Coordinates of C-alpha atoms (C1' of nucleotides) in Angstrom, one line a residue:
Chain A
X16 CA 0.0 0.1 0.0
X17 CA 1.0 3.6 -0.3
X18 CA 0.2 7.2 0.8
X19 CA 1.2 8.7 -2.3
X20 CA -2.2 10.2 -3.3
X21 CA -4.1 13.2 -2.0
X22 CA -7.0 11.2 -0.9
X23 CA -7.8 10.5 2.7
X24 CA -7.9 7.0 3.8
X25 CA -11.2 5.2 3.9
X26 CA -11.9 2.0 5.6
X27 CA -14.1 -0.8 4.2
X28 CA -15.8 -3.9 5.3
X29 CA -13.9 -6.9 3.9
X30 CA -15.4 -10.4 3.6
X31 CA -14.3 -13.8 2.5
X32 CA -16.7 -16.0 0.5
X33 CA -16.0 -19.7 -0.1
X34 CA -16.8 -21.8 -3.1
X35 CA -16.6 -25.3 -1.8
X36 CA -16.3 -28.1 -4.4
X37 CA -17.1 -31.6 -4.1
X38 CA -17.4 -34.7 -6.3
X39 CA -19.8 -37.6 -5.8
X40 CA -18.5 -39.9 -8.4
X41 CA -20.9 -38.5 -10.8
X42 CA -21.1 -34.7 -10.8
X43 CA -18.9 -31.8 -9.7
X44 CA -20.8 -30.0 -6.9
X45 CA -20.9 -27.0 -4.9
X46 CA -22.0 -26.5 -1.3
X47 CA -24.5 -23.6 -0.7
X48 CA -26.2 -22.2 2.3
X49 CA -29.4 -20.2 3.0
X50 CA -28.6 -16.7 3.9
X51 CA -29.7 -16.3 7.4
X52 CA -30.4 -12.6 7.5
X53 CA -32.0 -9.8 5.7
X54 CA -31.7 -8.5 3.0
X55 CA -32.5 -11.6 0.9
X56 CA -32.9 -13.8 3.9
X57 CA -33.3 -17.4 2.9
X58 CA -31.9 -17.0 -0.6
X59 CA -29.1 -19.3 -1.6
X60 CA -25.7 -18.1 -1.2
X61 CA -22.0 -18.8 -0.7
X62 CA -20.8 -19.3 2.8
X63 CA -18.9 -16.2 3.9
X64 CA -17.9 -13.9 6.9
X65 CA -16.2 -10.7 7.6
X66 CA -12.5 -10.5 8.0
X67 CA -11.7 -9.5 11.6
X68 CA -9.1 -7.2 13.1
X69 CA -6.0 -9.2 13.5
X70 CA -7.1 -12.0 11.2
X71 CA -5.4 -12.6 7.9
X72 CA -7.4 -13.3 4.7
X73 CA -6.2 -16.9 4.7
X74 CA -7.2 -17.3 8.3
X75 CA -10.6 -15.8 7.6
X76 CA -11.2 -18.2 4.8
X77 CA -10.2 -21.1 6.9
X78 CA -12.4 -20.1 9.7
X79 CA -15.4 -19.7 7.4
X80 CA -14.8 -23.2 5.9
X81 CA -14.4 -24.6 9.4
X82 CA -17.7 -23.0 10.4
X83 CA -19.5 -24.5 7.4
X84 CA -17.9 -28.0 7.3
X85 CA -15.9 -28.7 10.5
X86 CA -12.9 -29.3 8.2
X87 CA -9.4 -28.1 8.6
X88 CA -6.4 -28.9 6.4
X89 CA -8.2 -28.9 3.1
X90 CA -7.2 -27.5 -0.2
X91 CA -8.0 -23.8 -0.1
X92 CA -6.9 -21.1 -2.5
X93 CA -7.6 -17.5 -3.0
X94 CA -9.5 -17.0 -6.3
X95 CA -10.2 -13.3 -6.9
X96 CA -11.3 -10.2 -5.0
X97 CA -14.7 -8.6 -5.9
X98 CA -14.7 -5.0 -5.2
X99 CA -17.6 -3.4 -7.1
X100 CA -19.1 -0.6 -5.1
X101 CA -22.8 -1.8 -5.3
X102 CA -22.2 -5.6 -5.3
X103 CA -23.8 -5.7 -2.0
X104 CA -26.9 -3.5 -2.3
X105 CA -26.9 -2.5 1.4
X106 CA -23.4 -1.9 2.5
X107 CA -20.1 -1.5 0.6
X108 CA -18.3 -4.7 1.1
X109 CA -15.2 -5.9 -0.6
X110 CA -15.1 -9.7 -0.9
X111 CA -12.1 -11.9 -1.2
X112 CA -13.3 -15.2 -2.9
X113 CA -11.6 -18.6 -2.0
X114 CA -12.2 -22.0 -3.4
X115 CA -11.9 -25.2 -1.5
X116 CA -11.6 -28.7 -2.8
X117 CA -12.9 -31.3 -0.4
X118 CA -13.6 -35.1 -0.2
X119 CA -17.4 -34.9 -0.2
X120 CA -17.9 -37.4 2.6
X121 CA -15.4 -35.9 4.9
X122 CA -17.4 -33.1 6.1
X123 CA -19.2 -33.1 9.5
X124 CA -22.7 -33.7 8.3
X125 CA -24.1 -32.3 11.5
X126 CA -22.5 -28.9 11.1
X127 CA -23.6 -28.7 7.6
X128 CA -27.1 -29.6 8.3
X129 CA -27.2 -27.0 11.0
X130 CA -26.1 -24.3 8.5
X131 CA -28.8 -25.3 6.2
X132 CA -26.1 -26.2 3.6
X133 CA -26.8 -28.3 0.5
X134 CA -24.8 -29.7 -2.4
X135 CA -25.8 -28.7 -5.9
X136 CA -24.4 -29.7 -9.4
X137 CA -22.3 -27.0 -10.9
X138 CA -24.4 -27.6 -14.0
X139 CA -27.7 -26.8 -12.3
X140 CA -27.7 -24.6 -9.1
X141 CA -30.1 -22.0 -7.9
X142 CA -29.9 -18.3 -8.4
X143 CA -27.4 -16.9 -5.8
X144 CA -27.4 -13.5 -4.1
X145 CA -25.2 -10.5 -5.1
X146 CA -22.4 -11.4 -7.4
X147 CA -22.0 -15.0 -6.1
X148 CA -22.9 -16.5 -9.3
X149 CA -19.9 -14.7 -10.9
X150 CA -17.8 -16.1 -8.1
X151 CA -18.8 -19.6 -8.8
X152 CA -18.2 -19.2 -12.5
X153 CA -14.9 -17.7 -11.9
X154 CA -14.0 -20.6 -9.6
X155 CA -15.2 -23.2 -12.1
X156 CA -13.1 -21.6 -14.9
X157 CA -10.0 -21.6 -12.5
X158 CA -10.5 -25.2 -11.6
X159 CA -11.0 -26.2 -15.1
X160 CA -7.8 -24.6 -16.1
X161 CA -5.7 -25.5 -13.2
X162 CA -6.8 -29.3 -13.0
X163 CA -4.9 -29.8 -16.3
X164 CA -1.6 -28.7 -15.1
X165 CA -1.6 -29.4 -11.4
X166 CA -2.5 -32.5 -9.6
X167 CA -5.3 -31.0 -7.6
X168 CA -8.0 -33.3 -8.7
X169 CA -7.0 -35.8 -6.1
X170 CA -8.2 -33.4 -3.5
X171 CA -11.8 -34.2 -4.5
X172 CA -11.3 -38.0 -4.4
X173 CA -10.8 -40.2 -1.4
X174 CA -7.4 -41.3 -0.4
X175 CA -8.0 -44.5 -2.5
X176 CA -9.6 -44.3 -5.9
X177 CA -9.8 -46.1 -9.1
X178 CA -8.8 -45.0 -12.6
X179 CA -12.3 -44.9 -13.8
X180 CA -13.3 -42.8 -10.9
X181 CA -10.5 -40.3 -11.6
X182 CA -11.4 -40.3 -15.2
X183 CA -15.0 -39.5 -14.4
X184 CA -13.9 -36.7 -12.2
X185 CA -11.9 -35.1 -15.0
X186 CA -14.9 -35.5 -17.3
X187 CA -17.1 -33.8 -14.8
X188 CA -14.7 -30.8 -14.4
X189 CA -13.8 -30.5 -18.0
X190 CA -17.3 -31.2 -19.2
X191 CA -16.2 -33.5 -21.9
X192 CA -15.8 -37.3 -22.4
X193 CA -12.3 -38.7 -22.4
X194 CA -11.0 -41.8 -24.0
X195 CA -10.6 -44.7 -21.6
X196 CA -7.5 -46.1 -23.0
X197 CA -5.7 -42.8 -23.6
X198 CA -6.6 -41.6 -20.2
X199 CA -5.4 -44.5 -18.4
X200 CA -2.1 -44.5 -20.4
X201 CA -1.4 -40.9 -19.8
X202 CA -2.2 -40.9 -16.1
X203 CA -0.2 -44.1 -15.5
X204 CA 2.8 -42.9 -17.6
X205 CA 3.4 -40.1 -15.2
X206 CA 4.2 -42.6 -12.4
X207 CA 2.5 -40.6 -9.8
X208 CA 0.1 -43.2 -8.7
X209 CA 0.8 -46.3 -6.5
X210 CA -1.3 -49.3 -7.4
X211 CA -2.7 -51.1 -4.3
X212 CA -3.5 -54.6 -3.9
X213 CA -7.2 -53.9 -3.2
X214 CA -10.0 -53.6 -5.6
X215 CA -13.1 -51.4 -5.4
X216 CA -16.2 -53.6 -6.2
X217 CA -18.8 -51.1 -5.5
X218 CA -19.1 -49.8 -9.0
X219 CA -18.5 -52.9 -11.2
X220 CA -18.8 -56.7 -11.0
X221 CA -15.2 -57.1 -12.1
X222 CA -13.9 -54.6 -9.7
X223 CA -11.2 -52.0 -10.3
X224 CA -7.9 -51.7 -8.7
X225 CA -7.5 -48.9 -6.1
X226 CA -4.7 -46.4 -6.5
X227 CA -3.2 -43.7 -4.3
X228 CA -1.7 -40.3 -5.4
X229 CA 2.0 -40.3 -4.3
X230 CA 2.9 -36.7 -3.5
X231 CA 6.5 -37.4 -2.7
X232 CA 7.0 -38.9 -6.2
X233 CA 5.2 -35.8 -7.6
X234 CA 7.6 -33.5 -5.8
X235 CA 10.7 -35.3 -6.8
X236 CA 9.6 -35.3 -10.4
X237 CA 8.6 -31.7 -10.4
X238 CA 12.0 -30.7 -9.0
X239 CA 13.6 -32.4 -11.9
X240 CA 11.5 -30.5 -14.4
X241 CA 8.6 -32.8 -14.9
X242 CA 5.3 -31.1 -15.3
X243 CA 1.8 -32.6 -14.7
X244 CA -0.4 -32.4 -17.8
X245 CA -3.8 -34.0 -18.5
Chain B
X16 CA -20.2 -11.5 2.0
X17 CA -22.3 -12.9 4.8
X18 CA -23.5 -12.1 8.3
X19 CA -23.4 -15.7 9.5
X20 CA -20.8 -15.4 12.1
X21 CA -20.9 -14.2 15.6
X22 CA -18.2 -11.8 15.0
X23 CA -18.8 -8.1 14.8
X24 CA -17.9 -6.3 11.6
X25 CA -14.5 -4.7 11.4
X26 CA -13.4 -2.2 8.8
X27 CA -10.0 -2.2 7.2
X28 CA -7.8 0.1 5.0
X29 CA -7.7 -1.4 1.6
X30 CA -5.0 -0.4 -0.9
X31 CA -4.2 -1.4 -4.5
X32 CA -0.5 -1.7 -5.7
X33 CA 0.3 -1.9 -9.3
X34 CA 3.2 -3.9 -11.0
X35 CA 3.8 -2.0 -14.2
X36 CA 5.6 -4.1 -16.9
X37 CA 7.5 -2.7 -19.9
X38 CA 9.8 -4.2 -22.6
X39 CA 12.5 -2.2 -24.2
X40 CA 13.5 -4.8 -26.8
X41 CA 16.0 -6.2 -24.5
X42 CA 14.7 -6.7 -21.2
X43 CA 11.4 -7.2 -19.2
X44 CA 11.2 -4.3 -16.8
X45 CA 9.1 -3.0 -14.0
X46 CA 8.4 0.6 -12.9
X47 CA 9.3 1.4 -9.4
X48 CA 8.7 4.6 -7.3
X49 CA 10.5 6.0 -4.2
X50 CA 8.2 5.9 -1.2
X51 CA 7.5 9.6 -0.4
X52 CA 6.5 9.2 3.2
X53 CA 7.6 7.6 6.5
X54 CA 8.2 5.0 7.4
X55 CA 10.8 3.7 5.0
X56 CA 10.6 7.0 3.1
X57 CA 12.8 7.1 0.0
X58 CA 12.9 3.2 -0.2
X59 CA 11.8 1.7 -3.6
X60 CA 8.3 0.5 -3.7
X61 CA 5.3 -0.3 -6.2
X62 CA 3.0 2.5 -7.0
X63 CA -0.2 2.3 -4.8
X64 CA -3.0 4.1 -3.2
X65 CA -5.8 3.6 -1.0
X66 CA -9.2 2.6 -2.3
X67 CA -11.7 5.2 -1.8
X68 CA -15.3 5.2 -0.6
X69 CA -17.4 4.8 -3.7
X70 CA -14.5 3.5 -5.8
X71 CA -14.2 0.0 -7.1
X72 CA -11.0 -1.9 -7.0
X73 CA -10.7 -1.7 -10.8
X74 CA -11.3 2.0 -10.8
X75 CA -8.7 2.4 -7.9
X76 CA -6.1 0.6 -9.9
X77 CA -6.8 2.6 -13.0
X78 CA -6.4 5.8 -10.9
X79 CA -3.1 4.6 -9.5
X80 CA -1.8 3.8 -12.9
X81 CA -2.9 7.1 -14.4
X82 CA -1.3 9.0 -11.6
X83 CA 1.9 7.3 -12.1
X84 CA 2.0 7.1 -16.0
X85 CA -0.7 9.4 -17.3
X86 CA -2.0 6.3 -19.2
X87 CA -5.6 5.1 -19.6
X88 CA -6.8 2.2 -21.6
X89 CA -3.9 -0.2 -20.9
X90 CA -3.9 -3.8 -19.9
X91 CA -4.6 -4.0 -16.3
X92 CA -5.6 -7.1 -14.4
X93 CA -6.1 -8.1 -10.8
X94 CA -3.3 -10.4 -9.5
X95 CA -3.8 -11.3 -6.0
X96 CA -4.8 -9.9 -2.7
X97 CA -2.3 -9.6 0.2
X98 CA -3.8 -9.7 3.6
X99 CA -1.3 -10.7 6.2
X100 CA -2.0 -8.8 9.4
X101 CA 1.5 -7.4 9.7
X102 CA 2.5 -7.0 6.0
X103 CA 2.6 -3.2 6.7
X104 CA 4.4 -2.7 10.0
X105 CA 2.5 0.4 11.0
X106 CA -1.1 -0.1 9.9
X107 CA -3.1 -3.1 9.0
X108 CA -3.7 -2.7 5.3
X109 CA -5.1 -5.3 2.9
X110 CA -3.6 -4.7 -0.5
X111 CA -5.1 -5.8 -3.9
X112 CA -2.3 -6.2 -6.4
X113 CA -2.8 -5.4 -10.1
X114 CA -0.4 -5.7 -12.9
X115 CA -0.3 -3.7 -16.1
X116 CA 1.3 -4.2 -19.4
X117 CA 2.4 -1.1 -21.3
X118 CA 4.2 0.0 -24.3
X119 CA 7.3 1.3 -22.7
X120 CA 7.5 4.5 -24.6
X121 CA 3.8 5.4 -24.4
X122 CA 3.8 6.8 -20.9
X123 CA 4.1 10.4 -20.0
X124 CA 7.7 11.0 -19.1
X125 CA 7.0 14.1 -17.2
X126 CA 4.5 12.5 -14.9
X127 CA 6.9 9.6 -14.3
X128 CA 9.8 11.8 -13.5
X129 CA 7.7 13.9 -11.1
X130 CA 6.9 10.6 -9.3
X131 CA 10.6 9.7 -9.1
X132 CA 9.7 6.5 -11.1
X133 CA 12.3 4.4 -12.7
X134 CA 12.5 1.3 -14.8
X135 CA 14.4 -1.8 -13.5
X136 CA 15.0 -5.1 -15.1
X137 CA 13.0 -7.8 -13.5
X138 CA 16.2 -9.8 -13.3
X139 CA 17.8 -7.1 -11.0
X140 CA 15.8 -4.6 -9.1
X141 CA 16.4 -3.1 -5.7
X142 CA 14.9 -4.3 -2.4
X143 CA 11.3 -3.2 -2.1
X144 CA 9.2 -2.3 1.0
X145 CA 6.9 -4.5 2.7
X146 CA 5.8 -7.6 0.7
X147 CA 6.2 -5.8 -2.7
X148 CA 8.9 -8.0 -3.7
X149 CA 6.5 -11.1 -3.3
X150 CA 3.9 -9.1 -5.3
X151 CA 6.5 -8.7 -8.1
X152 CA 7.4 -12.3 -8.1
X153 CA 3.8 -13.3 -8.1
X154 CA 3.3 -11.0 -11.1
X155 CA 6.1 -12.5 -12.9
X156 CA 5.0 -16.0 -12.5
X157 CA 1.6 -15.1 -13.7
X158 CA 2.8 -13.3 -16.6
X159 CA 5.1 -16.1 -17.5
X160 CA 2.3 -18.7 -17.3
X161 CA -0.3 -16.5 -19.1
X162 CA 1.7 -15.2 -22.0
X163 CA 1.8 -18.9 -23.2
X164 CA -1.9 -19.2 -23.7
X165 CA -3.2 -15.8 -24.2
X166 CA -2.0 -13.2 -26.7
X167 CA -1.0 -10.6 -24.0
X168 CA 2.5 -10.3 -25.1
X169 CA 1.4 -7.8 -27.8
X170 CA 0.4 -5.3 -25.0
X171 CA 4.1 -4.9 -24.3
X172 CA 5.1 -4.2 -28.0
X173 CA 4.3 -1.2 -30.2
X174 CA 1.3 -1.5 -32.6
X175 CA 3.8 -2.6 -35.3
X176 CA 6.5 -5.0 -34.5
X177 CA 8.9 -7.5 -36.1
X178 CA 9.1 -11.2 -35.6
X179 CA 12.5 -11.0 -33.9
X180 CA 11.2 -8.5 -31.6
X181 CA 8.3 -10.6 -30.6
X182 CA 10.6 -13.5 -30.2
X183 CA 13.0 -11.6 -27.9
X184 CA 10.0 -10.4 -25.8
X185 CA 9.1 -14.0 -25.2
X186 CA 12.6 -15.0 -24.5
X187 CA 12.8 -12.2 -21.9
X188 CA 9.5 -13.1 -20.2
X189 CA 10.3 -17.0 -20.2
X190 CA 13.9 -16.5 -19.5
X191 CA 14.9 -19.0 -22.1
X192 CA 16.2 -18.9 -25.7
X193 CA 13.9 -20.0 -28.4
X194 CA 14.7 -21.4 -31.8
X195 CA 14.3 -18.8 -34.5
X196 CA 12.8 -20.9 -37.1
X197 CA 10.4 -22.8 -34.9
X198 CA 9.1 -19.6 -33.3
X199 CA 8.5 -18.0 -36.5
X200 CA 6.7 -21.0 -37.8
X201 CA 4.6 -21.4 -34.8
X202 CA 3.6 -17.8 -34.5
X203 CA 2.8 -17.3 -38.2
X204 CA 0.9 -20.6 -38.4
X205 CA -1.6 -19.2 -36.0
X206 CA -2.6 -16.5 -38.6
X207 CA -3.0 -13.8 -36.1
X208 CA -0.6 -11.4 -37.4
X209 CA -0.9 -9.1 -40.5
X210 CA 2.3 -8.7 -42.5
X211 CA 2.7 -5.1 -43.5
X212 CA 4.6 -3.7 -46.4
X213 CA 6.9 -1.8 -44.3
X214 CA 10.3 -2.9 -42.8
X215 CA 11.9 -1.8 -39.5
X216 CA 15.5 -1.0 -40.1
X217 CA 16.5 0.2 -36.8
X218 CA 17.7 -3.1 -35.6
X219 CA 19.3 -4.6 -38.6
X220 CA 20.9 -3.7 -42.0
X221 CA 18.6 -6.1 -43.9
X222 CA 15.5 -4.8 -42.1
X223 CA 12.7 -6.9 -40.8
X224 CA 9.1 -6.8 -41.9
X225 CA 6.7 -5.3 -39.4
X226 CA 3.6 -7.2 -38.4
X227 CA 0.4 -6.1 -36.5
X228 CA -1.6 -8.4 -34.1
X229 CA -5.2 -8.7 -35.6
X230 CA -7.5 -9.0 -32.7
X231 CA -10.5 -9.6 -34.7
X232 CA -8.9 -12.6 -36.3
X233 CA -8.0 -13.8 -32.9
X234 CA -11.6 -13.5 -31.6
X235 CA -13.0 -15.3 -34.7
X236 CA -10.7 -18.1 -34.2
X237 CA -11.1 -18.4 -30.5
X238 CA -14.9 -18.6 -30.9
X239 CA -14.3 -21.5 -33.3
X240 CA -12.3 -23.4 -30.7
X241 CA -8.7 -22.3 -31.5
X242 CA -6.5 -21.6 -28.6
X243 CA -3.4 -19.6 -28.7
X244 CA -0.3 -21.5 -27.6
X245 CA 3.5 -20.6 -27.6
Chain C
dG26 C1' 31.8 -0.6 -56.5
dT27 C1' 33.0 -4.3 -53.7
dC28 C1' 33.6 -6.5 -49.6
dA29 C1' 32.7 -7.4 -44.8
dG30 C1' 29.5 -7.4 -41.3
dA31 C1' 25.0 -8.0 -39.3
dT32 C1' 20.6 -9.7 -39.0
dA33 C1' 16.3 -11.7 -41.4
dT34 C1' 14.5 -15.3 -43.5
dT35 C1' 13.5 -20.1 -45.0
dG36 C1' 12.9 -26.0 -44.9
dT37 C1' 13.6 -30.7 -43.7
dC38 C1' 13.9 -34.8 -41.2
dG39 C1' 13.7 -37.8 -37.1
dA40 C1' 11.5 -38.2 -32.6
dA41 C1' 7.8 -37.9 -29.7
dA42 C1' 3.2 -37.2 -28.3
dT43 C1' -1.6 -37.6 -29.5
dT44 C1' -5.5 -39.5 -31.3
dA45 C1' -8.7 -42.9 -33.0
dC46 C1' -10.4 -47.2 -32.4
dA47 C1' -12.4 -52.7 -30.3
dA48 C1' -11.7 -57.1 -28.3
dT49 C1' -10.9 -59.6 -23.9
dT50 C1' -11.1 -60.3 -18.8
dA51 C1' -13.2 -60.8 -14.4
dT52 C1' -17.0 -60.9 -11.7
dT53 C1' -22.1 -61.1 -10.4
dT54 C1' -26.7 -62.4 -10.9
dG55 C1' -30.7 -64.9 -12.7
Chain D
dC11 C1' -24.0 -71.5 -17.1
dA12 C1' -25.5 -67.6 -19.7
dA13 C1' -26.1 -62.7 -19.6
dA14 C1' -24.8 -58.4 -18.1
dT15 C1' -21.6 -55.1 -16.6
dA16 C1' -17.7 -52.5 -16.2
dA17 C1' -12.3 -52.9 -16.2
dT18 C1' -8.4 -53.6 -18.7
dT19 C1' -5.3 -53.7 -22.5
dG20 C1' -2.5 -52.5 -27.7
dT21 C1' -1.6 -50.7 -32.2
dA22 C1' -1.4 -48.0 -36.1
dA23 C1' -2.1 -43.5 -38.3
dT24 C1' -1.6 -38.7 -37.6
dT25 C1' 0.2 -34.7 -35.7
dT26 C1' 3.2 -32.1 -33.3
dC27 C1' 7.7 -30.8 -31.7
dG28 C1' 12.6 -30.1 -31.9
dA29 C1' 17.0 -30.0 -33.6
dC30 C1' 19.6 -28.1 -37.0
dA31 C1' 22.4 -24.5 -41.2
dA32 C1' 22.5 -22.1 -45.5
dT33 C1' 21.0 -18.1 -48.0
dA34 C1' 19.2 -13.3 -48.6
dT35 C1' 19.4 -8.5 -48.0
dC36 C1' 21.0 -4.3 -46.7
dT37 C1' 24.7 -0.9 -44.7
dG38 C1' 28.8 1.2 -44.2
dA39 C1' 33.8 1.0 -44.8
dC40 C1' 37.3 1.0 -47.7

DNA sequence: GTCAGATATTGTCGAAATTACAATTATTTG
DNA sequence: CAAATAATTGTAATTTCGACAATATCTGAC
């Protein structure tokens, strides 16, 4: 910041809003809440909260996410800051949007229920308050771009997952079908997955082998110039 | 934003800081100013200013850039919001960083001189106040990533430019030499440049043909599924 | 006016990556 | 044991990428 203008300093309300993504082996979803106060009480919205004195933006986003899901230590990244003067029709509020990638069954269902939260497909979710729809679209774009060059998709899957599960995750994010043989070839050729001796039999009669993402391998390869690419 | 927490609202100083990039046919550069007030008066810093009541973030960044360079209508994009509590040792200030790409000879030299501004190579610039160094590094990373998939490099070149000029811009941003034949082949194969009948003779005896980026062609191609890639 | 110097411009070939495409395997259930 | 379901595997054609060097054009010096 700087003091090089002739303008007097002005203080602002600053909020964080969280786009929480999950994947249910079928669709990419976002977690929405019903706004508990006026104006627009009861309308669907992102989960948010004001940044406190002595609280960093990252800490505020973690707090908001914890309040909603009971989760800590999840993938959480700053997305964009929305600062139009009238984005909130009542007060002028600058909002820093964050997006989180969570394993959809890991959150505390009780806390979520208490918050009136609900999962919606990103392909079909209700009208949101203010500019929250723009936030969601920005987040989807970013996720779609980023998942191609960074191994962040795994944040949306359980620890152990199958190749077809991983493929359908990518298909849901990218909104396009992928070739089974080519997908498997590519992902396995990167040598980032450890094949386990277990099979998942929930989704097929034959059963599919489970794999685990090996972050250490990823970091070793990356430091040697490797770059992830789907 | 939301009111769903038990915390009382707190207001914050919000600033914008601008990383201004230029290219002098040789090096990628940033424009820095000397901080005019205490603390750390006289130290090098990014140009910044506080966000006013009734002023959007985008407008604030445009104002700061205009104050520094006299320019309007330049490429200006939000980068990241820096919100650590003690990033400014005196006051708690949340800063939204923007980066600008300008044609290095287009700015008003008088205004720049009055601001005590100076261009520095991104490969060698002085220590900056607060977390401004982190801002610059974040901006360079973003530029390096983005210039490969979006035609933003042209913002740093004059209206008319030669292929070797364009190549040395990319070499400066990416910090790696590129093959002349392959570069020319690739860029021309995209059909985004109009070849002019003029030559630039400043930089060589033979002279190099001038080209112009054709934004309409780019948009047509893009809407047909084309994607820019260096 | 000729030569040296400097940069612009052009093409080919082998390697690597990408794409398209279909049969077989393993298991469960009726 | 037949049918149904999803997982798993390979190959060939195409395209893209990367490496690599000779020629063209102009200026300025002599």
